[in-house]
Coordinates of C-alpha atoms in Angstrom, one line a residue:
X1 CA 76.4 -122.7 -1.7
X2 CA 78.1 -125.1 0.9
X3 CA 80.6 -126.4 -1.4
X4 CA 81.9 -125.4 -4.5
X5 CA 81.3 -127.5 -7.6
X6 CA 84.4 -129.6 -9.5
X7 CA 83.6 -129.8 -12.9
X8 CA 85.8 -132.3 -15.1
X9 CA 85.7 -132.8 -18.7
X10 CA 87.8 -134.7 -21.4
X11 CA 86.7 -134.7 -24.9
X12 CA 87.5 -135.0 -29.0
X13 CA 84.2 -133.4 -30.0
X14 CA 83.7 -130.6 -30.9
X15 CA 80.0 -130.5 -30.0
X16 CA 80.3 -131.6 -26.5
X17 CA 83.1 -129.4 -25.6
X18 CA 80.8 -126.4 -26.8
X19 CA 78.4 -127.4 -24.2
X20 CA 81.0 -127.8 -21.6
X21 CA 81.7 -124.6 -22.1
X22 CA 78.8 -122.8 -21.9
X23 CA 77.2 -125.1 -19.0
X24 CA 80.9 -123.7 -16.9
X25 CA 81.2 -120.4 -18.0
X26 CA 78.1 -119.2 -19.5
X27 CA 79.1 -118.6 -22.8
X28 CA 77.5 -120.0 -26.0
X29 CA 80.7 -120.7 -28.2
X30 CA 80.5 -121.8 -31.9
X31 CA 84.1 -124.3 -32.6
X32 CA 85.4 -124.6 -35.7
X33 CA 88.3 -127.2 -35.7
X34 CA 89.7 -130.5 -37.4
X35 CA 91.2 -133.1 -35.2
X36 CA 90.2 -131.6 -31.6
X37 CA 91.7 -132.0 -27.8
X38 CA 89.6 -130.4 -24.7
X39 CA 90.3 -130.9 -21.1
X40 CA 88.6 -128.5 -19.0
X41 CA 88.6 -128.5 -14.6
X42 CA 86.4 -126.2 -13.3
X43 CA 85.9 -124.9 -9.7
X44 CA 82.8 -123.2 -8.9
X45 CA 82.1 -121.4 -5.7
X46 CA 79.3 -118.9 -5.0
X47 CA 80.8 -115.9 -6.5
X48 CA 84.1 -116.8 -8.0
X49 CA 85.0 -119.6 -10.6
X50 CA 88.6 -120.9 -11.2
X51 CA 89.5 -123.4 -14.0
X52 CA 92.4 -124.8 -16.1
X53 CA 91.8 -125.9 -19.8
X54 CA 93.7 -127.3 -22.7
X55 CA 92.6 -126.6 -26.1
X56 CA 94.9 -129.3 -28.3
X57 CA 93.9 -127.8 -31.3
X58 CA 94.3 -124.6 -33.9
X59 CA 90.4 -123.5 -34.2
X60 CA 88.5 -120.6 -34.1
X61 CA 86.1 -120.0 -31.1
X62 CA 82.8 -117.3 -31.2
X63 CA 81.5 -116.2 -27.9
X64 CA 78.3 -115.1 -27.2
X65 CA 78.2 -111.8 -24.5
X66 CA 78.0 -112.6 -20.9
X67 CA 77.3 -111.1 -17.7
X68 CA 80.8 -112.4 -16.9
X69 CA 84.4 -111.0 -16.3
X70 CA 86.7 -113.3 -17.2
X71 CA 90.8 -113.0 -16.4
X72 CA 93.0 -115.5 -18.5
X73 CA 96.2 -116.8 -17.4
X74 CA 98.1 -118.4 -21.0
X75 CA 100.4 -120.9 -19.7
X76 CA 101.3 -121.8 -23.4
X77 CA 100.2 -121.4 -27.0
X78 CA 98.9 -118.5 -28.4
X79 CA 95.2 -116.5 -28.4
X80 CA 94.2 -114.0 -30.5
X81 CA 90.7 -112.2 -30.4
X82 CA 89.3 -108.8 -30.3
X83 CA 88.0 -107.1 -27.2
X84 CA 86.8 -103.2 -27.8
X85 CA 87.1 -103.6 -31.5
X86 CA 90.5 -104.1 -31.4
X87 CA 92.9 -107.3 -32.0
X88 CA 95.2 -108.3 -29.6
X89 CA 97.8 -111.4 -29.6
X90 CA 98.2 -112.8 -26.2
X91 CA 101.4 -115.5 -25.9
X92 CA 102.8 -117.8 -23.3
X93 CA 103.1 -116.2 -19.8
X94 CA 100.9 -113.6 -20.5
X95 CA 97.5 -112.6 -19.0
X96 CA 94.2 -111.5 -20.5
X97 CA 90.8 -109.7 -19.5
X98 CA 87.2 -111.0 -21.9
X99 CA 85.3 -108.0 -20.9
X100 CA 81.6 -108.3 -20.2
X101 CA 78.8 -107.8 -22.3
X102 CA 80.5 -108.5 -25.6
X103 CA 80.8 -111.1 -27.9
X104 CA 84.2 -112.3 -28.8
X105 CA 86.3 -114.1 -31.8
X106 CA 89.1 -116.0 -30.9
X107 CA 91.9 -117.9 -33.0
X108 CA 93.5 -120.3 -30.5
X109 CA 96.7 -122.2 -31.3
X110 CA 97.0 -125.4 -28.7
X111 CA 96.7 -123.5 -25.7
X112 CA 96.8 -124.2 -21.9
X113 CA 95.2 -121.3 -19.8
X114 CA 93.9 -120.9 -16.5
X115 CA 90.8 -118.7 -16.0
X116 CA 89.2 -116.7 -12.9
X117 CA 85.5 -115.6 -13.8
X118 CA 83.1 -113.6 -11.4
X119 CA 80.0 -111.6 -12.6
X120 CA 80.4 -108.0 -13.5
X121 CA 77.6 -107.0 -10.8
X122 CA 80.1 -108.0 -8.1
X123 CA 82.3 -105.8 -9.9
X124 CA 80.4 -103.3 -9.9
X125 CA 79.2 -103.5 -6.2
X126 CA 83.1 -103.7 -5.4
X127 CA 84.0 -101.2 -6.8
X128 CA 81.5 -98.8 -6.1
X129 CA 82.0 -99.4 -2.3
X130 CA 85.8 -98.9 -2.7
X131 CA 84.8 -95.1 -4.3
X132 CA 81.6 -94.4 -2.8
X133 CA 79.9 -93.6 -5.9
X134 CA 76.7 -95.5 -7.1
X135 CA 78.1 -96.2 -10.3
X136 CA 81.4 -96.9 -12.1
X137 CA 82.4 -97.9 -16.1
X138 CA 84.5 -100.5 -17.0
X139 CA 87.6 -98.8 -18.6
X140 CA 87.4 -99.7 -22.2
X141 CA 90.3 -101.1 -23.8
X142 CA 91.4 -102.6 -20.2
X143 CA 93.6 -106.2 -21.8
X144 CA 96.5 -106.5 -19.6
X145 CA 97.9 -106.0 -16.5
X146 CA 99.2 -102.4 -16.0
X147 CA 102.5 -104.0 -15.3
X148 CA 104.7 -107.1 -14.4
X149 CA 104.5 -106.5 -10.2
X150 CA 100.6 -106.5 -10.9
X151 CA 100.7 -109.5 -13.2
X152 CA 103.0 -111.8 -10.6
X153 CA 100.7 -110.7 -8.0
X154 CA 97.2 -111.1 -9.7
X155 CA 98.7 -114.7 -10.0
X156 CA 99.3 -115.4 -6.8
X157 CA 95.9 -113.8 -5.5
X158 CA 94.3 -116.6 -8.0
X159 CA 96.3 -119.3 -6.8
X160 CA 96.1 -118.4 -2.9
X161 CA 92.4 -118.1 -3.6
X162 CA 91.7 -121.6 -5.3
X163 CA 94.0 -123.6 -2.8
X164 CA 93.2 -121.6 0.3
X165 CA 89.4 -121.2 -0.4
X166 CA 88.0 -122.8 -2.9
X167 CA 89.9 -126.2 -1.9
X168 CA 89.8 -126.0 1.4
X169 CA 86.2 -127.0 2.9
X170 CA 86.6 -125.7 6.0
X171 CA 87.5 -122.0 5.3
X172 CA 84.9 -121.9 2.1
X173 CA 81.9 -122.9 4.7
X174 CA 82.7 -120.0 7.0
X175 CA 80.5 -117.3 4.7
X176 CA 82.3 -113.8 6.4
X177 CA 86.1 -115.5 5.8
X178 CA 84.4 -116.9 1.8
X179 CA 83.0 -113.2 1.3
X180 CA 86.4 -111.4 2.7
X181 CA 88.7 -113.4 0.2
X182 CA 85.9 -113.0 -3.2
X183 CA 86.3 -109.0 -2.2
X184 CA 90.1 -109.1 -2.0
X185 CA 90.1 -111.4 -5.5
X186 CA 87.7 -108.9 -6.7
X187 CA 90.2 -105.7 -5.8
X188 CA 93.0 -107.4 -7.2
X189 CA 91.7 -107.9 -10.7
X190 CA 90.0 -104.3 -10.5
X191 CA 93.8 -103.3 -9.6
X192 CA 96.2 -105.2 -11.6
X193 CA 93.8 -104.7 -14.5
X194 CA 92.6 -101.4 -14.2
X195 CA 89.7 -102.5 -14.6
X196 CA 87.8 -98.9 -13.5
X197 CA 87.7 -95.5 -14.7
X198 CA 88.8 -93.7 -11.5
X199 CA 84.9 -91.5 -11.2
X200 CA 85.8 -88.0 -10.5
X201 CA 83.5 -86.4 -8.3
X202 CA 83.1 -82.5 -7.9
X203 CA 83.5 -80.9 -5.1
X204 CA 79.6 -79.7 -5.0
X205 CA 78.7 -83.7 -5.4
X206 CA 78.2 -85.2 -1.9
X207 CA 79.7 -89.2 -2.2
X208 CA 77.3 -92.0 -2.0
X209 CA 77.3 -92.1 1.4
X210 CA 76.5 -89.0 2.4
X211 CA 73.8 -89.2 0.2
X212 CA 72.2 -92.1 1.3
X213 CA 72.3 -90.5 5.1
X214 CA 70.5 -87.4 4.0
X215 CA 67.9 -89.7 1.8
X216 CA 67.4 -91.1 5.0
X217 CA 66.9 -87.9 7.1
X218 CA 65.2 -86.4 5.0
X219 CA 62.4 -89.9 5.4
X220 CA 62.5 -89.5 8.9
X221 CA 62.9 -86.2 10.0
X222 CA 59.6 -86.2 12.1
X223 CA 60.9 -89.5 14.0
X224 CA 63.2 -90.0 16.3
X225 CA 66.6 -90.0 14.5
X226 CA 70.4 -91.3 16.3
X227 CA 73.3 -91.1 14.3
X228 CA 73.9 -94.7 14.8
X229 CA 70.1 -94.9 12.5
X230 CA 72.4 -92.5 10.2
X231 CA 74.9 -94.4 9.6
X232 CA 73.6 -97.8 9.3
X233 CA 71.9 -96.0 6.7
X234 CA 75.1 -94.3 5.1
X235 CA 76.9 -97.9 5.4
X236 CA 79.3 -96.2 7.2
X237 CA 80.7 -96.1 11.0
X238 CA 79.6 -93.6 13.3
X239 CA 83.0 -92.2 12.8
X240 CA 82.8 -92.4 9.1
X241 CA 80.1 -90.9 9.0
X242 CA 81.0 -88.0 10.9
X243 CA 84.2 -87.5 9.0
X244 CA 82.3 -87.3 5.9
X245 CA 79.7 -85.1 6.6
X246 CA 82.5 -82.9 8.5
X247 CA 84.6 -83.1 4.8
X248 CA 82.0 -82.4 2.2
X249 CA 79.6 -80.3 4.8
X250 CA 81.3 -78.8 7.3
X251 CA 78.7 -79.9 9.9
X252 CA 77.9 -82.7 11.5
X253 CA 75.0 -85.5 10.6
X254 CA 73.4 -84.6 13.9
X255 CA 73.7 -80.1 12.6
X256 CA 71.8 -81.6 9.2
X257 CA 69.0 -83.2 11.1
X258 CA 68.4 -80.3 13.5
X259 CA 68.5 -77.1 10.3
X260 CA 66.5 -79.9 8.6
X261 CA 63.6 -80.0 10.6
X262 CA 63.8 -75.9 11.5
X263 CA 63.6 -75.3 7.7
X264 CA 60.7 -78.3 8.2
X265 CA 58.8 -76.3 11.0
X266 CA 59.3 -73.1 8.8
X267 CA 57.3 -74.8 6.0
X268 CA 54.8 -75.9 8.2
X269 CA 54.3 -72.4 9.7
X270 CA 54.1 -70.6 6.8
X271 CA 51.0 -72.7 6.0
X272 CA 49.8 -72.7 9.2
X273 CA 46.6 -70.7 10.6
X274 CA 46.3 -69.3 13.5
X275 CA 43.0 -68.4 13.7
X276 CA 42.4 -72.3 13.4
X277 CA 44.4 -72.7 16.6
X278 CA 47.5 -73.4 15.0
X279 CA 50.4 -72.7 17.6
X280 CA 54.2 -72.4 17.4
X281 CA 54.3 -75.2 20.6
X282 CA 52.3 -77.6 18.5
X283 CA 53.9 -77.2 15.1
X284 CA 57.0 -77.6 16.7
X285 CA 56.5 -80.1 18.7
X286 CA 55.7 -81.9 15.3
X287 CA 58.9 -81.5 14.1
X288 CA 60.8 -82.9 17.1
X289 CA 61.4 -79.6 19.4
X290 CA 59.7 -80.5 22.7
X291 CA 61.9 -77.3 24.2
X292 CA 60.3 -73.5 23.3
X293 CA 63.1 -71.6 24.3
X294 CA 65.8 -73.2 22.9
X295 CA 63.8 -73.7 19.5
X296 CA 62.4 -70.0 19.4
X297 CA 66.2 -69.1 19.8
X298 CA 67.6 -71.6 17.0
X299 CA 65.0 -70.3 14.7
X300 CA 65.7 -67.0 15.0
X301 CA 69.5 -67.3 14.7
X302 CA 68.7 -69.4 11.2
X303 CA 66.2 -67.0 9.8
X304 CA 66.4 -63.7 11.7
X305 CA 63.1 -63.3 12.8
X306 CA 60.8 -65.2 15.8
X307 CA 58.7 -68.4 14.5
X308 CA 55.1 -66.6 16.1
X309 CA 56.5 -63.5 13.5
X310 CA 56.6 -66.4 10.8
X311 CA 53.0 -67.7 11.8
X312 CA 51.4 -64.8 11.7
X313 CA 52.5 -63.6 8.5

């Protein structure tokens, strides 16, 4: 997307402010009101949505379950709804989350909010990058902001990111400067929010990374391997990646790859035959050792005996 969408609507129907609703945000919503007031302004960019609505009315609102995490800012009037099964009253000057994936009821008393919506698979990619696992869980019961510091500065992220990005053509067309400030938004919901249970990852359970570097060793270990192939692999730097193997290993990527493949050739030479012609050189030689001496001398050292002792089992 090269520029974000403005959406405006004004309306005293019940009907058509349903459908502005769900064509913005996603969600189908059911209204049940008398006399009725909506204003809705909606900016939509690639990955983040900011809007400001005005319900003039006391009605009742159902929401069908989106994909969508939605943060509410209540500038005045009142909401009351039930995320995780529980009821919560959210005033003037407060701030809300609507978690994904469930549907909601909501009493609303004339209310002016502001909203910041992105999809919960950003939120997951976000924060699974920020703690190198593969997966993390929404912490249920997450309504509010932890505290006031996180609230004022939650609203100021929103605000800087609206005016700076989403209104400003020439900073939203630049995709790496678009996709910085969306991560940042992102990190400052998860964070004011607490929006994540913290993973907790034993000491046995390599991170992500590391994982993903030894998924990709283990595909290649009869090519030619750098470390830079490693850790473009891992996502990480070369220095990262080091660090990492260094912490949960105690050896380096480059150590992994060269015990890998002697525990490789050791395979092969079990199953090897020598009265077929099979030779230490060759097998070897198939697993990336091009020098004899050195490799006779790394294999012994790793399994205590010579690799022509191994072959001729």
């Amino acid at each position: 997307m090269s520029v974000p969408t403005f959406v405006d609507v004004a309306t005293t129907n019940a009907d058509e402010a349903a459908q502005a609703i769900s064509q913005s945000f996603g969600y189908t919503a059911a209204l049940s009101a008398g006399a009725l007031s909506y204003r809705q302004r909606v900016v939509g960019g690639d990955a983040v949505t900011i809007a400001d609505l005005e319900l003039g009315a006391k009605l009742q609102v159902d929401l069908d379950a989106t994909d969508e995490v939605m943060l509410v800012q209540v500038e005045s009037g009142t909401y009351a709804y039930n995320p995780w099964g529980s009821e919560q009253v959210i005033g003037q000057g407060e701030a809300f989350l609507m978690p994904p994936d469930q549907g909601l009821q909501f009493s609303i008393d004339h209310a002016t909010v502001s909203t910041c919506s992105f999809s919960a698979g950003l939120l997951q990619e976000i924060a699974s990058e920020l703690w190198d696992v593969e997966h993390v869980q929404l912490r249920e019961g997450a309504v509010r902001p932890l505290d006031a510091a996180q609230h004022w500065l939650w609203r100021r992220t929103v605000e800087e990111y609206r005016h700076q990005v989403l209104e400003t053509p020439e900073i939203y067309a630049d995709e790496l400067l678009r996709d910085q400030a969306s991560r940042y938004l992102v990190v400052s919901a998860i964070t004011a929010f607490g929006l994540v249970e913290t993973p907790i990852r034993s000491a046995a359970m390599p991170s992500a990374a590391v994982r993903r570097a030894i998924a990709y060793i283990d595909d290649h270990l009869q090519e030619s391997i750098t470390s830079q192939d490693i850790a473009s692999a891992a996502r990480l730097s070369q220095r990262g990646l080091s660090l990492a193997f260094q912490r949960e290993r105690g050896q380096s990527p480059m150590q992994y790859v060269r015990l890998a493949r002697v525990a490789g050739t050791r395979r092969a030479l079990l199953s090897a035959d020598p009265t077929r012609g099979d030779s230490v050189t060759a097998v070897a030689a198939a697993w990336g050792f091009s020098n004899p001496g050195r490799f006779s001398a790394l294999y012994r050292a790793t399994y205590g005996e010579s690799p022509r002792e191994t072959l001729t089992r």
